[in-house]
Coordinates of C-alpha atoms and ligand atoms in Angstrom, one line a residue:
X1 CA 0.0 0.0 0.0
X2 CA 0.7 3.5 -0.2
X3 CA -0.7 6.9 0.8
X4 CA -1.8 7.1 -2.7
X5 CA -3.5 3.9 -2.5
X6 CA -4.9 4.7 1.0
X7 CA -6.5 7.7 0.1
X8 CA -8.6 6.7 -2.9
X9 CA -9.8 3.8 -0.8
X10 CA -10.5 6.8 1.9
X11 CA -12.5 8.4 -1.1
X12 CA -14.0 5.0 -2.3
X13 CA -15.5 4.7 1.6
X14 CA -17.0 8.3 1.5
X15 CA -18.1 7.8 -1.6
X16 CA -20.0 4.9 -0.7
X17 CA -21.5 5.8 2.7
X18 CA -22.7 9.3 1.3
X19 CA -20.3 11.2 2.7
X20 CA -18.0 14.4 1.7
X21 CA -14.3 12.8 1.0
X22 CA -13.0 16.4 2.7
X23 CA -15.0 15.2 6.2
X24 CA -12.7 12.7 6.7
X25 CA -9.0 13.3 8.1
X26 CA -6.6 10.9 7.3
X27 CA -4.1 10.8 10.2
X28 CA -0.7 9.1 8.8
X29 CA 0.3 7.5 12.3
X30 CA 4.3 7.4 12.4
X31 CA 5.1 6.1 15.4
X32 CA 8.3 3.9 15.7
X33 CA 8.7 4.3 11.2
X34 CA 12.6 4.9 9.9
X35 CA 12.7 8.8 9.2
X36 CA 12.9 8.0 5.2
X37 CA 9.3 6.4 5.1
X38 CA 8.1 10.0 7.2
X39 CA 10.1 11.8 4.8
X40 CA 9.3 9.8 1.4
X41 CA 5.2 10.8 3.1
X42 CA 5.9 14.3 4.2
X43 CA 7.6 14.8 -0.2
X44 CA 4.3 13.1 -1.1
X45 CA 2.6 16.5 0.7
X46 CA 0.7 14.9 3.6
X47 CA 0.5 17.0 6.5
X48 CA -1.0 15.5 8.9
X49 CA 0.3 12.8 11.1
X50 CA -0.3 10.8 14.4
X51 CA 2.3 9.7 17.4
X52 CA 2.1 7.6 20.3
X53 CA 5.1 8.9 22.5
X54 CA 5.9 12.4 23.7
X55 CA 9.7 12.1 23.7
X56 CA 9.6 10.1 20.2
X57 CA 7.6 13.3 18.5
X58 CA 9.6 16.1 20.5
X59 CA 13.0 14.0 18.8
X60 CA 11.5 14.2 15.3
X61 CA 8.9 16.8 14.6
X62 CA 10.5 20.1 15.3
X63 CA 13.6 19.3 12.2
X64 CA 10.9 18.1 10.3
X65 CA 8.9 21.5 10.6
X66 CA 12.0 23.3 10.1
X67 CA 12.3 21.2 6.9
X68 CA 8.7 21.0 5.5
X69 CA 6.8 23.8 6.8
X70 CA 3.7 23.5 8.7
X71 CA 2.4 20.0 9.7
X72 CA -0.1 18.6 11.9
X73 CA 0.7 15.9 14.7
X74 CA -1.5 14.4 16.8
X75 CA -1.1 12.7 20.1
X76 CA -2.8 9.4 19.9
X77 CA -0.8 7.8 22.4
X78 CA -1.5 7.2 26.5
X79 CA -0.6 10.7 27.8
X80 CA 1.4 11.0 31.3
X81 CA 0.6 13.6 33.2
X82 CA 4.0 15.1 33.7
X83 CA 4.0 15.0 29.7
X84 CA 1.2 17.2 29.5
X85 CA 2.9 20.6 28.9
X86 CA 5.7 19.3 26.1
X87 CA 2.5 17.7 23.9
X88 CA 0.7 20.8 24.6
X89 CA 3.4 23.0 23.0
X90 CA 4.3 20.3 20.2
X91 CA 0.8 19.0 19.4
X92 CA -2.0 20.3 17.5
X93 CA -4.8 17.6 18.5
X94 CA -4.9 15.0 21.4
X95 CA -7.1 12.1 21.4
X96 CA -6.3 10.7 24.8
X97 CA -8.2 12.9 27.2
X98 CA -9.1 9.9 29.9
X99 CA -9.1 11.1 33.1
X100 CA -9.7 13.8 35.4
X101 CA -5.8 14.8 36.6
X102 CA -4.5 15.2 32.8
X103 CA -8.2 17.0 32.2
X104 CA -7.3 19.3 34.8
X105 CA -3.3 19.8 33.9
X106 CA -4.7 20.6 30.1
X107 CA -7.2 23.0 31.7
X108 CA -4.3 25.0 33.3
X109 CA -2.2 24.8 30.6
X110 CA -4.9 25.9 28.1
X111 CA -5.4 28.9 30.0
X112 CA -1.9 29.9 30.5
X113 CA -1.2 30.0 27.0
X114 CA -4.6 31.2 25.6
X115 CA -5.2 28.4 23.5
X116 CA -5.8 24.7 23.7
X117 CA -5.4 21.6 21.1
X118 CA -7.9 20.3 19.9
X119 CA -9.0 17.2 22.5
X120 CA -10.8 14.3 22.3
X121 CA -11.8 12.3 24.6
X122 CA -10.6 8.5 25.1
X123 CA -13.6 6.0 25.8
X124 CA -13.0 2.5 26.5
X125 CA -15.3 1.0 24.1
X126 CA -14.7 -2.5 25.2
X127 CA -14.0 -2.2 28.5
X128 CA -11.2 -4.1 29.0
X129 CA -9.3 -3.7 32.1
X130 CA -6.0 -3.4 30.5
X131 CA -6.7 -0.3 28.2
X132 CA -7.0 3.2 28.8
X133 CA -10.1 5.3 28.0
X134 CA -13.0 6.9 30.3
X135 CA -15.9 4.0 30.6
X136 CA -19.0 4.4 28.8
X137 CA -20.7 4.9 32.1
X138 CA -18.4 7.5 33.6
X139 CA -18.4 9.3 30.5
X140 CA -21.4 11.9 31.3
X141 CA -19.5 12.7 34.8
X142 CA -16.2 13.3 33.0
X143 CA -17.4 15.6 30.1
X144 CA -19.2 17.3 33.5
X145 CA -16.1 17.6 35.2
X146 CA -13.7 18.8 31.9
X147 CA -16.9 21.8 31.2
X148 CA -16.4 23.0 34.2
X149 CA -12.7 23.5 34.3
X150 CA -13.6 25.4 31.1
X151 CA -11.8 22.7 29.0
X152 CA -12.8 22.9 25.1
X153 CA -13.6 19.4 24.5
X154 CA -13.7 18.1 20.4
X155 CA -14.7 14.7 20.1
X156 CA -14.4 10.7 21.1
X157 CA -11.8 8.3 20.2
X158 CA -12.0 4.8 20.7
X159 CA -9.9 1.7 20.0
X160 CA -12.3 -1.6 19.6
X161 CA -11.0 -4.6 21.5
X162 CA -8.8 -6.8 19.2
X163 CA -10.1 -9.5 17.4
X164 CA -13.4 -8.7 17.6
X165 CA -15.8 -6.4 14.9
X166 CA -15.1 -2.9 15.2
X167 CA -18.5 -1.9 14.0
X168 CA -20.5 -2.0 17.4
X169 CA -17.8 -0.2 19.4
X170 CA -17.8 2.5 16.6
X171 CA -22.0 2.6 16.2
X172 CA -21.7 2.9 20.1
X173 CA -19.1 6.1 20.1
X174 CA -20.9 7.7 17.5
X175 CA -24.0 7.0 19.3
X176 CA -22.7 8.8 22.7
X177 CA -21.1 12.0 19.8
X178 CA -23.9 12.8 19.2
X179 CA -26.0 12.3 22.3
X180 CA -23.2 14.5 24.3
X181 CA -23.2 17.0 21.3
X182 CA -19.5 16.5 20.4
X183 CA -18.5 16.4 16.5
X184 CA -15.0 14.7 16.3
X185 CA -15.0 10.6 16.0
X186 CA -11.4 9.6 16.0
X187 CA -12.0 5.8 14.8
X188 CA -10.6 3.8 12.6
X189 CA -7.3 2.0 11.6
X190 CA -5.6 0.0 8.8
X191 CA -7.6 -3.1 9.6
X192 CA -11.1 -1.0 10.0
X193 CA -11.0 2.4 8.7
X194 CA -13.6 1.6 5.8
X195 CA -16.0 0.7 8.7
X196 CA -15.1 4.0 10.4
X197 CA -16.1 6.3 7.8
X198 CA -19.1 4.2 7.6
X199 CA -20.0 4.5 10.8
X200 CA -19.5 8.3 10.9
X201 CA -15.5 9.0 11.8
X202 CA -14.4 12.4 10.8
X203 CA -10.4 11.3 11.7
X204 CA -9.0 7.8 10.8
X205 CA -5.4 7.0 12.0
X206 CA -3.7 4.6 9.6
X207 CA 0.0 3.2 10.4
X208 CA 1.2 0.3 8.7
X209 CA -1.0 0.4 5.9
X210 CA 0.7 3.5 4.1
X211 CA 4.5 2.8 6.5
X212 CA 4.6 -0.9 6.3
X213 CA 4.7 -3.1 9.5
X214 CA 6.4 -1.4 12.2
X215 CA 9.6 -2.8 13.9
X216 CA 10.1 -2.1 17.6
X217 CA 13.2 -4.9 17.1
X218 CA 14.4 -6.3 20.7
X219 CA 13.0 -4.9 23.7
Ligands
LIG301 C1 -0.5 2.6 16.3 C2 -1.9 3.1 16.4 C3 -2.7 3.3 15.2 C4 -2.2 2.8 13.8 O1 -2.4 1.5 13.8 P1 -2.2 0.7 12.3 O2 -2.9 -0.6 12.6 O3 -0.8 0.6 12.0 O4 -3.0 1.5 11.3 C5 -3.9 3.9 15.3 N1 -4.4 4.3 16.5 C6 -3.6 4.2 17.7 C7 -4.2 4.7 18.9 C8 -2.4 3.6 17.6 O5 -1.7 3.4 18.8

């Protein structure tokens, strides 16, 4: 595949579920990818891409800005608290919003600087003990909590459990969008993003399917 390939089958999906190709963002995810694959994708003019790690996107993205101009990165990684004001100053959108002490250290840093990424909220779908994202039943109490610290809030995000069909978890966080009245649905991957913009995503984070596998090598 490549990010050629990947966005006509972006447009193909619109197409066919009715909606606007240009309501759909197409998040390049480069965590963890050799700098020539970024590169050979930031000379193909994409300009919008997703990380996982703080320290990993503070290493690469500032040269690379230097180099190409303006690009968008995302934060679609677990967010530690103590990580909260580099992302702030080095990301234009996080999707991990999950809980109340990183919704208040955003809050503060928001208003400090007079302006705020653009934040999505994390909801764990499936909730499975291991993963990270408010649960569907706390998630009426959180928003609560974030509007009144005055923190703009964008959207959901959600990752379904592996292994099973993404569709239900993404009906279900579309669902709660629009019941809460929030317009971002971060949603969608390599292996699902066609059901994503079916079910209503307005960003889809693909990795491997325009990088290639990733290699973490030996850990
Ligand atoms: C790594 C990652 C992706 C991209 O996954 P692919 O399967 O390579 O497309 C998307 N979203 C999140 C949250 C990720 O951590």
């Amino acid at each position: 595949m490549s990010l050629h390939d990947i966005k006509t089958r972006v447009s193909a999906a619109c197409i066919a579920a009715a909606r606007d190709p240009a309501s759909v963002q197409l998040i390049a995810v480069s965590k963890v990818q050799p700098l020539e694959r970024v590169v050979a994708v930031l000379e193909d003019g994409h300009r919008l891409f997703g990380e996982n790690y703080v320290q990993e996107a503070a290493a690469k993205w500032p040269d690379l800005r230097a180099r190409f101009g303006p690009v968008a990165v995302h934060m679609i990684g677990p967010l530690q608290t103590n990580k909260a004001k580099v992302a702030v100053d080095l990301f234009d959108a996080i999707h991990t919003v999950d809980r109340p002490s990183l919704a208040e250290k955003l809050a503060r840093l928001a208003q400090d600087r007079g302006r705020c990424p653009t934040l999505f909220v994390q909801v764990n779908t499936g909730e499975e003990p291991q993963k990270a994202g408010v649960l569907p039943a706390d998630l009426d109490g959180f928003l609560k909590d974030c509007t009144a610290m005055d923190l703009p809030l964008y959207g959901l995000m959600c990752i379904p459990p592996e292994g099973e069909d993404s569709t239900p978890h993404f009906t279900m966080l579309a669902q709660m969008a629009a019941r809460v009245g929030l317009t971002g649905l971060s949603m969608g991957m390599s292996g699902d993003f066609v059901a994503a913009i079916a079910a209503g995503a307005t960003h889809i984070r693909v990795g491997s399917a325009i990088f290639g596998a990733r290699d973490y090598g030996p850990r």
